[in-house]
GROMACS .gro file of C-alpha atoms in nm:
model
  402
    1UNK     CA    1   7.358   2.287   7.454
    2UNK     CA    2   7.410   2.474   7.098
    3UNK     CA    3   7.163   2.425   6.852
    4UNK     CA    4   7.251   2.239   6.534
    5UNK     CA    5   7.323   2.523   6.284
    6UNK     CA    6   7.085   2.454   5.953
    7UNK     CA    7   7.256   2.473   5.617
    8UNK     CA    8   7.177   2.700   5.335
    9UNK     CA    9   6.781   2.753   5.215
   10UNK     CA   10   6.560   2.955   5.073
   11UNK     CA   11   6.331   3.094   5.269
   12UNK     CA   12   6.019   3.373   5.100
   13UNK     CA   13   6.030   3.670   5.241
   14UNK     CA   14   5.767   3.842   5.309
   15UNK     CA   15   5.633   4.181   5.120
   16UNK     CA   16   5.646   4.519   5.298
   17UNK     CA   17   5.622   4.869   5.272
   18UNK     CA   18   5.537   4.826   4.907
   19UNK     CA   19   5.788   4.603   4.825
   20UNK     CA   20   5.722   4.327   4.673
   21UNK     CA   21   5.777   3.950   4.830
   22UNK     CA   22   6.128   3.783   4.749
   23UNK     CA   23   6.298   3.439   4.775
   24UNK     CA   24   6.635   3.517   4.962
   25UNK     CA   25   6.878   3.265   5.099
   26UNK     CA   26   6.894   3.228   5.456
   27UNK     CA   27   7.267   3.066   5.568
   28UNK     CA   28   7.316   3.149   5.974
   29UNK     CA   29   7.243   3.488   6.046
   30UNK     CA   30   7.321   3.604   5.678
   31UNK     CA   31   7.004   3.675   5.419
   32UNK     CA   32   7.150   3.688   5.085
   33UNK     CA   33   6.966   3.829   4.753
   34UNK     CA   34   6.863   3.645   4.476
   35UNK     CA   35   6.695   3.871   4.301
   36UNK     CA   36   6.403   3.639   4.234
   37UNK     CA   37   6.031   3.771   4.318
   38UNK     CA   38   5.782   3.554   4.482
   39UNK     CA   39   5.488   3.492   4.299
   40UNK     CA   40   5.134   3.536   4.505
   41UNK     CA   41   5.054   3.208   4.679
   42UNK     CA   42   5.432   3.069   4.567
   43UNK     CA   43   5.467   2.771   4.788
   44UNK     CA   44   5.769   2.650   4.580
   45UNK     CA   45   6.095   2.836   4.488
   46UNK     CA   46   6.134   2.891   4.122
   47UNK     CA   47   6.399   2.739   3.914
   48UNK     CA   48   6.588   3.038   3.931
   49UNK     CA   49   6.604   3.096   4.310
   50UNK     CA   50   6.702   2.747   4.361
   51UNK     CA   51   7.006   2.790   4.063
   52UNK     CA   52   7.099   3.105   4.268
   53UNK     CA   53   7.121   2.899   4.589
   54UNK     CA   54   7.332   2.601   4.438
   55UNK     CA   55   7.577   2.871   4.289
   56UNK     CA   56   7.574   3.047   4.634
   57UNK     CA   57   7.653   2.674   4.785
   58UNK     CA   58   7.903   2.597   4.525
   59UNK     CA   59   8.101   2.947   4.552
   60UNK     CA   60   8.130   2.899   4.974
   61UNK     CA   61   8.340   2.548   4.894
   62UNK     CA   62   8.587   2.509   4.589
   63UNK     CA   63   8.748   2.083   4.590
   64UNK     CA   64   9.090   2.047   4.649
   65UNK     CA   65   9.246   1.979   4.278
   66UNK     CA   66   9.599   1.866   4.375
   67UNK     CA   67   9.685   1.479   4.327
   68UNK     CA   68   9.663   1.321   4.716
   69UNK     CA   69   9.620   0.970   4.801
   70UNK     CA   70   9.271   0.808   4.779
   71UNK     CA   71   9.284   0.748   5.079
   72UNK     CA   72   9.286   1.139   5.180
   73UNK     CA   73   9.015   1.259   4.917
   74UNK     CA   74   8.685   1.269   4.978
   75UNK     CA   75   8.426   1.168   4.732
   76UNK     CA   76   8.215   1.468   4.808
   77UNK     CA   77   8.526   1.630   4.628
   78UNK     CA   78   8.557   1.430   4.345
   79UNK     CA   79   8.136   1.484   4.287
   80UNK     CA   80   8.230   1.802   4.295
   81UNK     CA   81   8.456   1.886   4.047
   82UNK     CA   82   8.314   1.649   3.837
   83UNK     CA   83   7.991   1.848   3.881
   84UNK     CA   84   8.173   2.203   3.829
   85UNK     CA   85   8.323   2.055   3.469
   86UNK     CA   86   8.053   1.897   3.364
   87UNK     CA   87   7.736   2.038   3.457
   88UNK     CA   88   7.714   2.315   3.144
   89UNK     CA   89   7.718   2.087   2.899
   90UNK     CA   90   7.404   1.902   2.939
   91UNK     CA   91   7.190   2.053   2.669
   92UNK     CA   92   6.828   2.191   2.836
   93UNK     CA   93   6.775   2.324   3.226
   94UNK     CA   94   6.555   1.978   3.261
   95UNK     CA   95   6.899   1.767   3.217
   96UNK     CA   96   7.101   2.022   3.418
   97UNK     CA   97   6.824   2.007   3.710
   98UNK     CA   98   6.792   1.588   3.703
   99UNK     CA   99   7.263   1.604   3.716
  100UNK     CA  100   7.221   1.836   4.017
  101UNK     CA  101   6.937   1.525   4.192
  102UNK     CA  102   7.184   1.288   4.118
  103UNK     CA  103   7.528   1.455   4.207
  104UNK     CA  104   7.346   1.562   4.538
  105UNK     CA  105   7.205   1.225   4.616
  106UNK     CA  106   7.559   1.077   4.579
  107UNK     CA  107   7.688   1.340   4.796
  108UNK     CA  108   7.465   1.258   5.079
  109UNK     CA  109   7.528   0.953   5.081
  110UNK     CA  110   7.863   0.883   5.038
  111UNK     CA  111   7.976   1.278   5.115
  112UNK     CA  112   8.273   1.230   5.383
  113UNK     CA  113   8.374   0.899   5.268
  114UNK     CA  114   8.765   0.856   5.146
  115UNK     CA  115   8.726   0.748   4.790
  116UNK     CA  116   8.988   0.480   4.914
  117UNK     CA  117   8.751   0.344   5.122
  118UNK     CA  118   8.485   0.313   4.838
  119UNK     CA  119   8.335  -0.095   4.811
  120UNK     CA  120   8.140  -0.318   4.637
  121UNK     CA  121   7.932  -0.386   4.947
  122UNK     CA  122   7.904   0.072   5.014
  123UNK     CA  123   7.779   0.059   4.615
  124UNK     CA  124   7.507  -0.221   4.738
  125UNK     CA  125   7.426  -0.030   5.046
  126UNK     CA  126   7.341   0.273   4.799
  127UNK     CA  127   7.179   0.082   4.598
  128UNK     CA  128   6.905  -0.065   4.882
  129UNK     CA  129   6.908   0.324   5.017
  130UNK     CA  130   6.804   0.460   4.623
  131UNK     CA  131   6.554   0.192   4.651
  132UNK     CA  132   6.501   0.185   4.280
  133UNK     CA  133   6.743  -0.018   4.093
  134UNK     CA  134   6.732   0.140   3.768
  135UNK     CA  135   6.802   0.456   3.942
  136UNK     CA  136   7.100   0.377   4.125
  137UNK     CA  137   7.235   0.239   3.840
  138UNK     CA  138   7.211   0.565   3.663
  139UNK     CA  139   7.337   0.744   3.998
  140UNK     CA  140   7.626   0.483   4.022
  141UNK     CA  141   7.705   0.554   3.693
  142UNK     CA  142   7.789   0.897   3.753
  143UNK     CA  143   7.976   0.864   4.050
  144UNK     CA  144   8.158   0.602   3.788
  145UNK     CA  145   8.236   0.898   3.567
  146UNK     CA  146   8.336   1.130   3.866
  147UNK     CA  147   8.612   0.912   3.914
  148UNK     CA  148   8.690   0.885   3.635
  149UNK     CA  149   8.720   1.221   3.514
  150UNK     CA  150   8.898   1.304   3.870
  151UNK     CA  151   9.179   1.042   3.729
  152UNK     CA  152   9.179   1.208   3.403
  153UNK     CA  153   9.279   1.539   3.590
  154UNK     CA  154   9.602   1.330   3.717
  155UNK     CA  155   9.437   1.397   4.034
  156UNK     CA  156   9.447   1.039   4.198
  157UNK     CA  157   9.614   0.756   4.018
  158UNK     CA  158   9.442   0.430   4.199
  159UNK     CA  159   9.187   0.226   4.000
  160UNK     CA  160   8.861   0.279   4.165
  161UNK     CA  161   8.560   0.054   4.107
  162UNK     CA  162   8.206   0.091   4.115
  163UNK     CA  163   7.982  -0.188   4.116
  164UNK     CA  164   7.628  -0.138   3.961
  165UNK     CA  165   7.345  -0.289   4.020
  166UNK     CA  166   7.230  -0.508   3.677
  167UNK     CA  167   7.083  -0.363   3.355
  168UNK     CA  168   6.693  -0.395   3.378
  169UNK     CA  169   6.539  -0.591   3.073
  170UNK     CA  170   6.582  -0.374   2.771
  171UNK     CA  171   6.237  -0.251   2.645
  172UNK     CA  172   6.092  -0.396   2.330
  173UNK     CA  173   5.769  -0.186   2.331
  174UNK     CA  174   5.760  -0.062   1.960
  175UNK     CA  175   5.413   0.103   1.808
  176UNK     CA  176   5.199  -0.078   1.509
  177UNK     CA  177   5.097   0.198   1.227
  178UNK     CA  178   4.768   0.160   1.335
  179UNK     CA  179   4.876   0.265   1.695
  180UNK     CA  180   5.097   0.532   1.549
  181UNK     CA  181   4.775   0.694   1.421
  182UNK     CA  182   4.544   0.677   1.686
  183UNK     CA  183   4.847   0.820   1.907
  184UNK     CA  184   4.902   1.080   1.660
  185UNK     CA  185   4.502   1.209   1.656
  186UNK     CA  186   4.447   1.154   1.998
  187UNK     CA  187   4.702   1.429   2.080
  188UNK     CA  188   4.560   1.628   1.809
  189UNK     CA  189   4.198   1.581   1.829
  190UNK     CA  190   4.199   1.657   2.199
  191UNK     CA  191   4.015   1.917   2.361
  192UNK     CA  192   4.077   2.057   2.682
  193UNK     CA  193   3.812   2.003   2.919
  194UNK     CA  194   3.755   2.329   3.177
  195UNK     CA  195   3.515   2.328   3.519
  196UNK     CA  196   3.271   2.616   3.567
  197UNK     CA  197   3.340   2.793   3.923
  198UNK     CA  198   3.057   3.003   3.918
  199UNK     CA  199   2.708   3.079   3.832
  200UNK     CA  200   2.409   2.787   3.802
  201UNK     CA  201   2.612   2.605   3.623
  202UNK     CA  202   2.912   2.569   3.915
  203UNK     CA  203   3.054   2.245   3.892
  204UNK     CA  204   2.931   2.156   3.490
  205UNK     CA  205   3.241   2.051   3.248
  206UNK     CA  206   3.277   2.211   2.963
  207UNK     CA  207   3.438   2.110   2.655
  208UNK     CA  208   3.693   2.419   2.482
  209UNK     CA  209   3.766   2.493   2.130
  210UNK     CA  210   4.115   2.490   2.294
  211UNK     CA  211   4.363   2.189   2.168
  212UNK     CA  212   4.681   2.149   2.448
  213UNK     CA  213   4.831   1.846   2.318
  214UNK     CA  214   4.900   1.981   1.911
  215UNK     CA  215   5.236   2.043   2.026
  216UNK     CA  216   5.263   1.649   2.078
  217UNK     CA  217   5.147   1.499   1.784
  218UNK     CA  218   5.415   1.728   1.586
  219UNK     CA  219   5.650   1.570   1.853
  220UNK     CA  220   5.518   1.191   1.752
  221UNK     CA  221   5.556   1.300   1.358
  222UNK     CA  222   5.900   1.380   1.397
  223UNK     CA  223   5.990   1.096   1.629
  224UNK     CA  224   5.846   0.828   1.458
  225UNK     CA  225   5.979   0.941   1.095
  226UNK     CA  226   6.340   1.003   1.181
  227UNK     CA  227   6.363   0.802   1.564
  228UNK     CA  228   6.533   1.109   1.673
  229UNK     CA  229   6.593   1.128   2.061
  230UNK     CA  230   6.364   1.371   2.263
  231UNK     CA  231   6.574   1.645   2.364
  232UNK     CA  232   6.712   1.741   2.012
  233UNK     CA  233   6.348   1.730   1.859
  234UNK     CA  234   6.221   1.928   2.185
  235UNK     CA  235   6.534   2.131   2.058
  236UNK     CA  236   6.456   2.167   1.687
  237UNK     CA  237   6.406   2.507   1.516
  238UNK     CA  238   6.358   2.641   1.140
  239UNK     CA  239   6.650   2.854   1.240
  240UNK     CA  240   6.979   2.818   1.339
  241UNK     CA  241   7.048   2.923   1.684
  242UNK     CA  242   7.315   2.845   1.933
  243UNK     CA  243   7.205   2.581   2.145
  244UNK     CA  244   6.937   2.423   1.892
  245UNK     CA  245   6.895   2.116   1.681
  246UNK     CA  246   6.849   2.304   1.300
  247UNK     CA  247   6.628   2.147   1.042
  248UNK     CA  248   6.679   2.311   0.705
  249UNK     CA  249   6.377   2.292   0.500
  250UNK     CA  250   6.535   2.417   0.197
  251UNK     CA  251   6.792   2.089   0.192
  252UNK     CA  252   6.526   1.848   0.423
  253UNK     CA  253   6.812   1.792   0.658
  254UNK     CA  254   6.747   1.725   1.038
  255UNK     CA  255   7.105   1.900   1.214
  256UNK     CA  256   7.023   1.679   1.562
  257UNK     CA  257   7.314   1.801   1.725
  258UNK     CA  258   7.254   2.125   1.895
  259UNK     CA  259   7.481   2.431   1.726
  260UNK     CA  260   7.789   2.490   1.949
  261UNK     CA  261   7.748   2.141   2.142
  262UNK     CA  262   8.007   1.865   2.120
  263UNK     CA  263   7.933   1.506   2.015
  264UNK     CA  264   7.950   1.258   2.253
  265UNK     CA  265   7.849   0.874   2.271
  266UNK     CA  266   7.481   0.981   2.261
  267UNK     CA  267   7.543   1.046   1.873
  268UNK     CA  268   7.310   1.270   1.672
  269UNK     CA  269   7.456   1.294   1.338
  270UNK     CA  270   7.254   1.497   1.084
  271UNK     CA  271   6.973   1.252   0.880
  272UNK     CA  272   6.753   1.347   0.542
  273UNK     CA  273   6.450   1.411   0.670
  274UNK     CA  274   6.139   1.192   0.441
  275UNK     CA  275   6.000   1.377   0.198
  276UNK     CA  276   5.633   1.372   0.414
  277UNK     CA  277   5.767   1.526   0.678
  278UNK     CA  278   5.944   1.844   0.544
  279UNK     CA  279   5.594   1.884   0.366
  280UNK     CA  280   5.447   1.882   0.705
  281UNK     CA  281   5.736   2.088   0.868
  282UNK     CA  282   5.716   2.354   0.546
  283UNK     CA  283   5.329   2.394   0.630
  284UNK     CA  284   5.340   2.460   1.018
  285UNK     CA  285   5.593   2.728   0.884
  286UNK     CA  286   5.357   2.878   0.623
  287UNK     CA  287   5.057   2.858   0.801
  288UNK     CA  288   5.242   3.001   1.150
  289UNK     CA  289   5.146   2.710   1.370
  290UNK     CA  290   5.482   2.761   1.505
  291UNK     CA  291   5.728   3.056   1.546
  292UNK     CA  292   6.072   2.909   1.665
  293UNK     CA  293   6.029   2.532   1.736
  294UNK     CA  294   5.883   2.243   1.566
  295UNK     CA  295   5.732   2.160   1.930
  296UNK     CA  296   5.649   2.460   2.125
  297UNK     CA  297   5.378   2.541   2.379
  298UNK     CA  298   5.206   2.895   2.335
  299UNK     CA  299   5.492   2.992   2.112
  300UNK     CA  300   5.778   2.928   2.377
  301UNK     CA  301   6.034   2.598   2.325
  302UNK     CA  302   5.923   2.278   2.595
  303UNK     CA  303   6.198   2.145   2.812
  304UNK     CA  304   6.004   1.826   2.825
  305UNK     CA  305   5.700   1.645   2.657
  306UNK     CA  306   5.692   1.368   2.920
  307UNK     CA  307   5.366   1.473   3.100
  308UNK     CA  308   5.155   1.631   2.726
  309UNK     CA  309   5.268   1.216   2.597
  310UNK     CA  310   5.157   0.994   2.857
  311UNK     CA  311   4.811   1.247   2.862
  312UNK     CA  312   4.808   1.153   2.497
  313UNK     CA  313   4.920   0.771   2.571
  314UNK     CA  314   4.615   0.739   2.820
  315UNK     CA  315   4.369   0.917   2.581
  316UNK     CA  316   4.455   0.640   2.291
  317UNK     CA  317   4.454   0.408   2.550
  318UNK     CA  318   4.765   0.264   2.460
  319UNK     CA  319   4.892   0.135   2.772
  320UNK     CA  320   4.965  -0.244   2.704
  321UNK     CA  321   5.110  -0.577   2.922
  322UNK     CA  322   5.368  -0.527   2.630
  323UNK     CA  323   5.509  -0.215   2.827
  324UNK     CA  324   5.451   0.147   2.859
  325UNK     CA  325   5.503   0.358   2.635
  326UNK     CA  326   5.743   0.687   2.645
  327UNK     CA  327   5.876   0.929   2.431
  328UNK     CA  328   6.124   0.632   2.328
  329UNK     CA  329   5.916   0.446   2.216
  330UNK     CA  330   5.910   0.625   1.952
  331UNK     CA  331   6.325   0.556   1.857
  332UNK     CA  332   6.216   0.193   1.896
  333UNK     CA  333   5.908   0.222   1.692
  334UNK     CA  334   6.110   0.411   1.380
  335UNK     CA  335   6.453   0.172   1.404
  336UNK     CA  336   6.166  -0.131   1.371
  337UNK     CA  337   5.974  -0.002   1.105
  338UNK     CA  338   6.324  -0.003   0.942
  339UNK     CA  339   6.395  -0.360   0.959
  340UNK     CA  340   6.048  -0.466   0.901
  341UNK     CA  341   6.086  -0.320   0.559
  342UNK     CA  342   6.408  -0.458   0.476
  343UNK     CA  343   6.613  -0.120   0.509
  344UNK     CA  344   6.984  -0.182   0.467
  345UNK     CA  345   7.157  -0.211   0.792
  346UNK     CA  346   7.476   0.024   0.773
  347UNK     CA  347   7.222   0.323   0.593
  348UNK     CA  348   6.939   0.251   0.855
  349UNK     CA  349   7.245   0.259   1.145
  350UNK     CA  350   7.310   0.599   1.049
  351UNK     CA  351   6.996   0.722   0.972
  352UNK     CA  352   6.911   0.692   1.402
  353UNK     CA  353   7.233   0.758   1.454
  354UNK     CA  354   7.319   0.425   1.625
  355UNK     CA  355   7.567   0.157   1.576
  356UNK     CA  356   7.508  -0.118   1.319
  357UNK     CA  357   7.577  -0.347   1.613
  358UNK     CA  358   7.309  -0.247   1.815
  359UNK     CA  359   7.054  -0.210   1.527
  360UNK     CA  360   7.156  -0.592   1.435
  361UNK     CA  361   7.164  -0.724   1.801
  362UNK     CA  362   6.836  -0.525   1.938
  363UNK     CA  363   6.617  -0.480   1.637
  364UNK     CA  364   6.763  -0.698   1.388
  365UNK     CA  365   6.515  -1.012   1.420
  366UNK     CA  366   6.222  -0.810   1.227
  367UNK     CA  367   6.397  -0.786   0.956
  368UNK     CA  368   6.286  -0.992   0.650
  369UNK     CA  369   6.616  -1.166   0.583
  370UNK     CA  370   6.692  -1.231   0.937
  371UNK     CA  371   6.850  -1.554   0.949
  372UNK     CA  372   6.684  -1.657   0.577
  373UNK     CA  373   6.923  -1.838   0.417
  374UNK     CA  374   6.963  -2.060   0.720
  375UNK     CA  375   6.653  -2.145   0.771
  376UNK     CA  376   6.586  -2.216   0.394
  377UNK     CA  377   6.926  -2.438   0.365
  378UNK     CA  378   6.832  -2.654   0.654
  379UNK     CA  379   6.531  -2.794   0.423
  380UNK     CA  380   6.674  -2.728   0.097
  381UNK     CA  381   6.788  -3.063  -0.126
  382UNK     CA  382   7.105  -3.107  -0.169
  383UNK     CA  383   7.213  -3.052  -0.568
  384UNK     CA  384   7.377  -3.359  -0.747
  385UNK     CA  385   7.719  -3.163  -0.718
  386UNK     CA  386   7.707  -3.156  -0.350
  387UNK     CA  387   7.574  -3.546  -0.342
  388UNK     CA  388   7.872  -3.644  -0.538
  389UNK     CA  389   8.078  -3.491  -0.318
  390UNK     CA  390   7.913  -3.649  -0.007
  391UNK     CA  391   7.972  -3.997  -0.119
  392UNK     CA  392   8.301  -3.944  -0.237
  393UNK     CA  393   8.417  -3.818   0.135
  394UNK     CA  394   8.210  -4.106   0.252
  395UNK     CA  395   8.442  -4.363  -0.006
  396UNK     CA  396   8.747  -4.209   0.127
  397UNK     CA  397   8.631  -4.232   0.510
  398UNK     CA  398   8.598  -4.593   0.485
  399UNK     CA  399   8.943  -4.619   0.266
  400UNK     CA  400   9.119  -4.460   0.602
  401UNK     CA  401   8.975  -4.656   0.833
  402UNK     CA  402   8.986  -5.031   0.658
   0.00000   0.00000   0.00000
């Protein structure tokens, strides 16, 4: 009996003759380059060996784009081309990386299904597979979009469904300004603690002059004083540059959207940035605490502050039966702080770049005048206008009905 042939992987090959060790792609008997040298003790392929194997993967099988019957096109197809057109527009490596988890978890799944044959009850079954409901929502979601851009391309006309699992209860977890603070000098105050390896004092902790998490609290500053979204403060720079939110200090304008990107519904229209901040953003310039982003580590842009917050979240010990809290947290902290001080509602929508709608429906109870004037009429006294005219309809009640 023939063994099962394995797909496509990377596999480290080993160094020789003075050559140094490489990650090559190992697909039957072929070893294909990537290029990409293996770091010492690199369990892991890097980033770019595993982008070289998904283009290697993707260039071996090209969908069918001709309009056929949904009944004859496979969903792996339509997850594919919807990966192929959409995949370059995400905005950091970090967004492309988490498409590519969820386009291939929907592809081994449902790969070799007719999307004809796609159900409520195979959406359920996915659902119970993912395990995680808010994740197969998100998962769903895309294979939603898959479809539909495949329809867009005229290349099926049915109407395809796809159920998804309910929306989890939204989060209300929103920061005091007495939290904001301690969040914002925990993550600057912190020192980063180091172990001694050798010597007498092997195993002693020792406290650096070194301060890993400075990088965050700029992150929290801008967050909570314009409730922009991670990526385009992650994505901010003094300078304009393809690909990058632009802050102009000159003006005090926040440019969220990245130069050279499109909009879409995740809107990031440019906001006036408070006068405290640009002083703060004008001094990390003068005083070269940064060289190219408002939140860089060792002078290179982050793709993500997720792990440097909730280190800063557990130092200010933060962590609540209210909810976690995220990097969002902060867009929910800054759109409250908003109401709370009476803000108007279409100049506060714009300022987060969100529709009055949901500013009114999610965050609209803090504000002062929320439901005020009802809640003063229903005890107010009546004035001797409005009695008058009480007892007259009361007069001409009883007239129509004698």
């Amino acid at each position: 009996m023939s063994r099962e042939r394995k797909p496509a992987r990377l596999w480290k090959k080993p160094a020789s003759n003075g050559r140094s060790a490489l990650w090559i792609i190992k697909d039957g008997g072929r070893s294909i380059a990537t290029g990409v040298v293996a770091k010492p003790f690199e369990v892991s392929p890097p980033e770019a060996a595993e982008r070289s194997l998904a283009d290697y993967i993707a260039s071996k099988y090209s969908p069918v784009r001709t309009r056929r019957d949904v009944d004859l096109i496979d969903i792996a197809d339509v997850l594919a081309i919807y990966h192929e057109d959409r995949r370059e527009s995400f905005e950091t490596d970090l967004y492309k990386k988490r498409f590519d988890a969820r386009i291939t978890r929907l592809n081994d799944f449902l790969g070799g299904t007719m999307l004809g044959s796609l159900t409520t009850k195979l959406c359920n079954d996915y659902a119970k597979h993912r395990g995680n409901a808010g994740g197969a929502r998100r998962d769903l979601e895309d294979l939603r979009a898959a479809i539909g851009h495949h329809a867009k391309q005229n290349l099926h006309h049915a109407v395809i469904n796809v159920a998804l699992p309910p929306k989890g209860k939204a989060r209300e977890r929103w920061l005091t300004r007495d939290e904001a603070a301690k969040l914002i000098w925990a993550a600057w105050r912190h020192r980063e603690v180091q172990t001694i390896h050798r010597g007498p004092k092997k195993g002693e902790k020792v406290v650096t002059d070194k301060h890993p998490l400075r990088h965050i609290a700029r992150f929290i500053l801008i967050g909570l004083y314009t409730g922009t979204r991670a990526s385009a403060i992650a994505a901010a720079s003094p300078y304009r540059k393809e690909g990058h939110s632009y802050v102009d200090l000159q003006t005090g304008v926040f440019h969220r959207l990245p130069i050279g990107k499109r909009v879409t519904n995740k809107r990031q229209p440019p906001v006036a940035l408070p006068t405290r901040l640009v002083a703060h953003m004008r001094r990390w310039m003068d005083r070269k605490i940064i060289k190219d982003h408002f939140v860089e580590w060792n002078g290179e842009a982050v793709a993500s502050v997720k792990n440097g917050f909730a280190r800063a979240v557990e130092i200010a010990d933060l962590s609540t039966e209210e909810g976690n809290v995220t990097p969002h947290t902060l867009r929910h902290t800054a759109a409250t702080w908003l109401m709370q001080r009476g803000a108007d509602l279409w100049q506060s929508s714009g300022f987060l770049g969100m529709s009055p709608e949901t500013l009114k429906n999610v965050y609209g109870h803090h504000h002062p005048d929320f439901m005020r004037a009802a809640a003063d009429a229903i005890t107010r006294k009546q004035n001797s206008a409005n009695q008058l005219s009480n007892r007259l309809s009361e007069k001409k009640m009883k007239t129509l009905t004698n």
